[in-house]
Amino acid sequence: MNDSASKAFPVLSESEISGLRPWGRTQDFGEGQVLFREGDSGFPFFVVLKGEVRIEECSSGDVQTVTVHRPGEFTGDVDMLTGRPAFVTAVAQGGCRTLRIEADRLRDVLNGVPSLGEKFLEAFQNRRILLNESHFRGIQVVGAAQQTQAIRVFLYRNSAPFTWIDPQQPEPESLPRGVDSQRLAAVVCGQDRILHQPTLRELAECIGILRPIPEQIFDLVVVGAGPGGLAAAVYAASEGLSTLVLDRLGPGGQAGTTSKIENFIGFPSGLSGGELASRAYLQILKFGGTVIAPVDVESMQSRDGLYQLGLDDGSSVRCHCVLVATGVKYRHLPIQGIRRLENAGIYYAATSVEARVCRQQPVAVVGGGNSAGQAAMYLSEHAESVRLLVRSGDLGKSMSNYLAQRIEKNPRIEVCLHCELQQLHGDDRLGAITVADNRDGSTRRHDCRGLFVFIGAVPNTDWLPPSVERDDKGYIVTGPQAASSPKWPLERRPCALETTAPGVFAAGDVRNQATRRVAFAAGDGALAVTCVHQYRSGLRP
């Protein structure tokens, strides 16, 4: 058994099982009885005491055995915490005796018995990894790259297993039964449920991701689920603050598009932005926080001593404090045809979703910062070749030294200094690019099936009211700068991350003068919770 498999299926000792008994009850099952079924929500957690439990899935149309749990082993994966419907079915084999713990009590176990909580969370995450690497098809997404891009990114960001069927491939798979080829993209999100050209909200409802927002007044609402927002939610929820996270796509933010982060403390081998976001998401759920996606916050106003956020579905949520962690979006290159080719060769992220489309094809990356460098390194493992287009004459000017050195030594990456993109070629898909040397104006045309753009960014702050001051580029003013603004209404000085609206804080890339690194954003998130405590207690920050 490999390392991932051993971590995915640990065996509990008798003392560990005894420690779990106060949280559950014994339940017996006869041969062939179902413990929970694919599609069930709020399904229980079972520890096998006697006999066996067979885990089955039928995403390919035939019943397949995923694993068999024996005495001391337990059922469940990450959806025990997310509340999503089960992807698999559990069936008793032989005279089966179990310790049954209801789903709503599992979170109490994770916090009440930390040693077991750590073991369960590690097992859940590794099971999902193994499931994704297996024959499991999960949700089926049908359609060409451009038609399905938003759907695939959404599923990736929310750790929902899926299979992509592209009818434009040279030897395409046959379409699933019931899919209308004239109404793509289509999503098969259950044996009898097919969506054609769905919105993200419809998709989220179909696969059980979207949940109603609890009708309560929250201590803290975090808008944006990048590293800053996720870190704040982890700390806030762990410290007993009622915490809600809202995001238009799901956990990750800009960092979620990063293939590998190698300078984040505690992870010497590095980890992907998606993995970091997934771990933080589970921590938030473990401590009792709530994460809702997809949802777009469209407005904010102060009313009766509270803040009210208006959402894109017409509903609203009230809270004492707001943390704005909406981050930035990459700028679009001012080149003719770029909008037409977005998601058909033009991309603003480099994850497995985009890399699959460009496998064994020549690609180019535009940008000279860490995001561009990380994208180039990741794509070099999948693409035929990578051309890194850097406008300046120094690769290390705005890129970490370790990353610049690694790129220069990579035989599959060609660094093009003093280069600027001049023209795109292709009708339905990108086929080639023309690149100009900004020193002498000379040009060269290169075959290119994927262009990845990582240039300057624009903050996501358009939805904020005038009471929240921003600089001339749209970034939020906080702390000492907020204190000197005529918009600051109080005698006390604002907290370091407080905006000109008391009780509204900002963290991460959206903040003026922020250092654009994952660790700095996470630090902002932690500091923001301290500011929330100070604001709620009425103390002077």
mmCIF file of C-alpha atoms in Angstrom, residues 347-508:
data_model
loop_
_atom_site.group_PDB
_atom_site.id
_atom_site.type_symbol
_atom_site.label_atom_id
_atom_site.label_comp_id
_atom_site.label_asym_id
_atom_site.label_seq_id
_atom_site.Cartn_x
_atom_site.Cartn_y
_atom_site.Cartn_z
ATOM 1 C CA TYR A 347 -6.228 31.976 -20.103
ATOM 2 C CA TYR A 348 -5.676 33.850 -16.843
ATOM 3 C CA ALA A 349 -4.848 30.825 -14.691
ATOM 4 C CA ALA A 350 -2.583 27.784 -15.001
ATOM 5 C CA THR A 351 -4.118 24.833 -13.198
ATOM 6 C CA SER A 352 -4.853 21.261 -14.271
ATOM 7 C CA VAL A 353 -8.046 22.578 -15.891
ATOM 8 C CA GLU A 354 -6.142 24.704 -18.402
ATOM 9 C CA ALA A 355 -3.080 22.440 -18.696
ATOM 10 C CA ARG A 356 -5.206 19.560 -19.953
ATOM 11 C CA VAL A 357 -6.390 21.633 -22.926
ATOM 12 C CA CYS A 358 -2.801 22.495 -23.892
ATOM 13 C CA ARG A 359 -1.164 19.096 -23.311
ATOM 14 C CA GLN A 360 1.770 18.501 -25.689
ATOM 15 C CA GLN A 361 1.138 21.837 -27.405
ATOM 16 C CA PRO A 362 3.347 24.950 -27.624
ATOM 17 C CA VAL A 363 2.266 27.644 -25.152
ATOM 18 C CA ALA A 364 3.377 31.092 -24.034
ATOM 19 C CA VAL A 365 3.196 32.937 -20.730
ATOM 20 C CA VAL A 366 3.063 36.734 -20.541
ATOM 21 C CA GLY A 367 4.401 38.393 -17.392
ATOM 22 C CA GLY A 368 7.487 38.781 -15.238
ATOM 23 C CA GLY A 369 6.180 38.195 -11.716
ATOM 24 C CA ASN A 370 5.930 35.102 -9.543
ATOM 25 C CA SER A 371 2.532 34.109 -10.907
ATOM 26 C CA ALA A 372 3.916 34.062 -14.450
ATOM 27 C CA GLY A 373 7.016 32.168 -13.337
ATOM 28 C CA GLN A 374 5.049 29.540 -11.441
ATOM 29 C CA ALA A 375 2.738 29.113 -14.421
ATOM 30 C CA ALA A 376 5.697 28.615 -16.757
ATOM 31 C CA MET A 377 7.227 25.963 -14.485
ATOM 32 C CA TYR A 378 3.934 24.098 -14.138
ATOM 33 C CA LEU A 379 3.114 24.229 -17.842
ATOM 34 C CA SER A 380 6.598 22.924 -18.722
ATOM 35 C CA GLU A 381 5.485 19.589 -17.239
ATOM 36 C CA HIS A 382 2.517 19.349 -19.609
ATOM 37 C CA ALA A 383 3.101 21.435 -22.736
ATOM 38 C CA GLU A 384 5.404 20.697 -25.650
ATOM 39 C CA SER A 385 7.279 23.938 -24.994
ATOM 40 C CA VAL A 386 6.842 27.154 -23.007
ATOM 41 C CA ARG A 387 7.856 30.631 -24.106
ATOM 42 C CA LEU A 388 7.985 33.183 -21.263
ATOM 43 C CA LEU A 389 7.461 36.712 -22.587
ATOM 44 C CA VAL A 390 8.978 39.345 -20.284
ATOM 45 C CA ARG A 391 8.797 43.031 -21.176
ATOM 46 C CA SER A 392 11.870 44.049 -19.149
ATOM 47 C CA GLY A 393 15.453 42.902 -19.633
ATOM 48 C CA ASP A 394 15.801 41.273 -16.195
ATOM 49 C CA LEU A 395 13.920 38.104 -15.211
ATOM 50 C CA GLY A 396 14.706 38.648 -11.548
ATOM 51 C CA LYS A 397 13.367 42.193 -11.441
ATOM 52 C CA SER A 398 9.958 41.241 -10.008
ATOM 53 C CA MET A 399 10.311 37.483 -9.562
ATOM 54 C CA SER A 400 11.684 35.566 -6.573
ATOM 55 C CA ASN A 401 15.325 34.622 -7.093
ATOM 56 C CA TYR A 402 14.810 30.879 -6.577
ATOM 57 C CA LEU A 403 12.074 30.841 -9.220
ATOM 58 C CA ALA A 404 14.034 32.881 -11.778
ATOM 59 C CA GLN A 405 17.035 30.552 -11.435
ATOM 60 C CA ARG A 406 14.852 27.477 -11.832
ATOM 61 C CA ILE A 407 13.255 28.867 -14.993
ATOM 62 C CA GLU A 408 16.623 29.717 -16.540
ATOM 63 C CA LYS A 409 17.778 26.115 -16.008
ATOM 64 C CA ASN A 410 14.599 24.539 -17.386
ATOM 65 C CA PRO A 411 15.311 23.247 -20.927
ATOM 66 C CA ARG A 412 11.610 23.349 -21.849
ATOM 67 C CA ILE A 413 11.209 27.061 -21.081
ATOM 68 C CA GLU A 414 12.509 29.731 -23.442
ATOM 69 C CA VAL A 415 12.819 33.124 -21.752
ATOM 70 C CA CYS A 416 12.187 35.996 -24.129
ATOM 71 C CA LEU A 417 13.374 39.287 -22.571
ATOM 72 C CA HIS A 418 12.422 42.692 -24.007
ATOM 73 C CA CYS A 419 9.439 40.943 -25.614
ATOM 74 C CA GLU A 420 5.884 42.162 -26.033
ATOM 75 C CA LEU A 421 2.901 40.440 -27.566
ATOM 76 C CA GLN A 422 1.855 42.192 -30.758
ATOM 77 C CA GLN A 423 -0.756 40.021 -32.516
ATOM 78 C CA LEU A 424 -2.933 36.931 -32.075
ATOM 79 C CA HIS A 425 -3.698 34.497 -34.895
ATOM 80 C CA GLY A 426 -6.631 32.092 -35.052
ATOM 81 C CA ASP A 427 -10.351 32.076 -35.778
ATOM 82 C CA ASP A 428 -12.135 29.715 -33.385
ATOM 83 C CA ARG A 429 -8.986 28.895 -31.410
ATOM 84 C CA LEU A 430 -5.604 30.475 -30.855
ATOM 85 C CA GLY A 431 -3.067 29.111 -33.350
ATOM 86 C CA ALA A 432 -0.101 31.465 -33.234
ATOM 87 C CA ILE A 433 1.233 34.729 -31.810
ATOM 88 C CA THR A 434 3.440 37.502 -33.109
ATOM 89 C CA VAL A 435 5.999 38.833 -30.640
ATOM 90 C CA ALA A 436 7.886 42.133 -30.966
ATOM 91 C CA ASP A 437 11.289 43.064 -29.564
ATOM 92 C CA ASN A 438 10.707 46.385 -27.771
ATOM 93 C CA ARG A 439 14.291 47.500 -28.436
ATOM 94 C CA ASP A 440 14.370 47.425 -32.235
ATOM 95 C CA GLY A 441 10.758 46.648 -33.206
ATOM 96 C CA SER A 442 11.609 43.388 -34.963
ATOM 97 C CA THR A 443 8.897 40.718 -34.884
ATOM 98 C CA ARG A 444 8.662 36.924 -34.934
ATOM 99 C CA ARG A 445 5.696 34.604 -35.304
ATOM 100 C CA HIS A 446 5.431 31.493 -33.123
ATOM 101 C CA ASP A 447 3.012 28.592 -33.045
ATOM 102 C CA CYS A 448 1.000 28.853 -29.809
ATOM 103 C CA ARG A 449 -2.061 26.925 -28.627
ATOM 104 C CA GLY A 450 -2.273 28.481 -25.188
ATOM 105 C CA LEU A 451 -1.462 32.013 -24.063
ATOM 106 C CA PHE A 452 -1.396 32.540 -20.287
ATOM 107 C CA VAL A 453 -1.646 36.177 -19.199
ATOM 108 C CA PHE A 454 -0.251 37.316 -15.831
ATOM 109 C CA ILE A 455 0.218 41.068 -16.080
ATOM 110 C CA GLY A 456 -0.862 43.955 -13.840
ATOM 111 C CA ALA A 457 -3.977 43.580 -11.720
ATOM 112 C CA VAL A 458 -7.158 45.523 -10.970
ATOM 113 C CA PRO A 459 -8.760 45.376 -7.461
ATOM 114 C CA ASN A 460 -12.286 44.004 -7.103
ATOM 115 C CA THR A 461 -13.761 46.980 -5.242
ATOM 116 C CA ASP A 462 -16.485 48.351 -7.523
ATOM 117 C CA TRP A 463 -19.267 47.099 -5.226
ATOM 118 C CA LEU A 464 -18.128 49.087 -2.181
ATOM 119 C CA PRO A 465 -19.926 52.303 -1.105
ATOM 120 C CA PRO A 466 -18.247 55.745 -1.189
ATOM 121 C CA SER A 467 -17.710 55.581 2.594
ATOM 122 C CA VAL A 468 -14.867 53.102 1.948
ATOM 123 C CA GLU A 469 -12.049 55.202 0.529
ATOM 124 C CA ARG A 470 -9.860 53.852 -2.263
ATOM 125 C CA ASP A 471 -6.739 55.211 -3.904
ATOM 126 C CA ASP A 472 -6.568 56.346 -7.524
ATOM 127 C CA LYS A 473 -6.103 52.727 -8.670
ATOM 128 C CA GLY A 474 -9.071 51.417 -6.706
ATOM 129 C CA TYR A 475 -7.162 49.774 -3.830
ATOM 130 C CA ILE A 476 -8.657 50.150 -0.346
ATOM 131 C CA VAL A 477 -7.076 52.612 2.079
ATOM 132 C CA THR A 478 -6.568 51.213 5.603
ATOM 133 C CA GLY A 479 -4.957 52.000 8.951
ATOM 134 C CA PRO A 480 -2.865 55.217 9.142
ATOM 135 C CA GLN A 481 -3.992 56.302 5.676
ATOM 136 C CA ALA A 482 -7.623 55.833 6.678
ATOM 137 C CA ALA A 483 -6.985 57.866 9.839
ATOM 138 C CA SER A 484 -5.825 60.847 7.791
ATOM 139 C CA SER A 485 -8.809 60.699 5.463
ATOM 140 C CA PRO A 486 -11.688 63.159 5.912
ATOM 141 C CA LYS A 487 -13.995 60.151 5.548
ATOM 142 C CA TRP A 488 -12.863 58.645 8.872
ATOM 143 C CA PRO A 489 -15.760 59.541 11.219
ATOM 144 C CA LEU A 490 -14.468 58.694 14.726
ATOM 145 C CA GLU A 491 -12.064 60.211 17.240
ATOM 146 C CA ARG A 492 -10.213 56.940 17.817
ATOM 147 C CA ARG A 493 -7.657 55.828 15.301
ATOM 148 C CA PRO A 494 -8.598 52.935 13.013
ATOM 149 C CA CYS A 495 -7.088 49.486 13.442
ATOM 150 C CA ALA A 496 -4.207 48.627 11.077
ATOM 151 C CA LEU A 497 -6.562 46.934 8.599
ATOM 152 C CA GLU A 498 -9.653 49.054 9.221
ATOM 153 C CA THR A 499 -11.045 51.054 6.322
ATOM 154 C CA THR A 500 -12.653 54.505 6.528
ATOM 155 C CA ALA A 501 -15.901 52.691 7.427
ATOM 156 C CA PRO A 502 -15.563 51.576 11.085
ATOM 157 C CA GLY A 503 -15.982 47.814 11.425
ATOM 158 C CA VAL A 504 -15.118 47.191 7.785
ATOM 159 C CA PHE A 505 -11.621 45.761 7.272
ATOM 160 C CA ALA A 506 -9.524 44.822 4.243
ATOM 161 C CA ALA A 507 -6.969 42.043 3.781
ATOM 162 C CA GLY A 508 -4.721 40.765 1.039
#
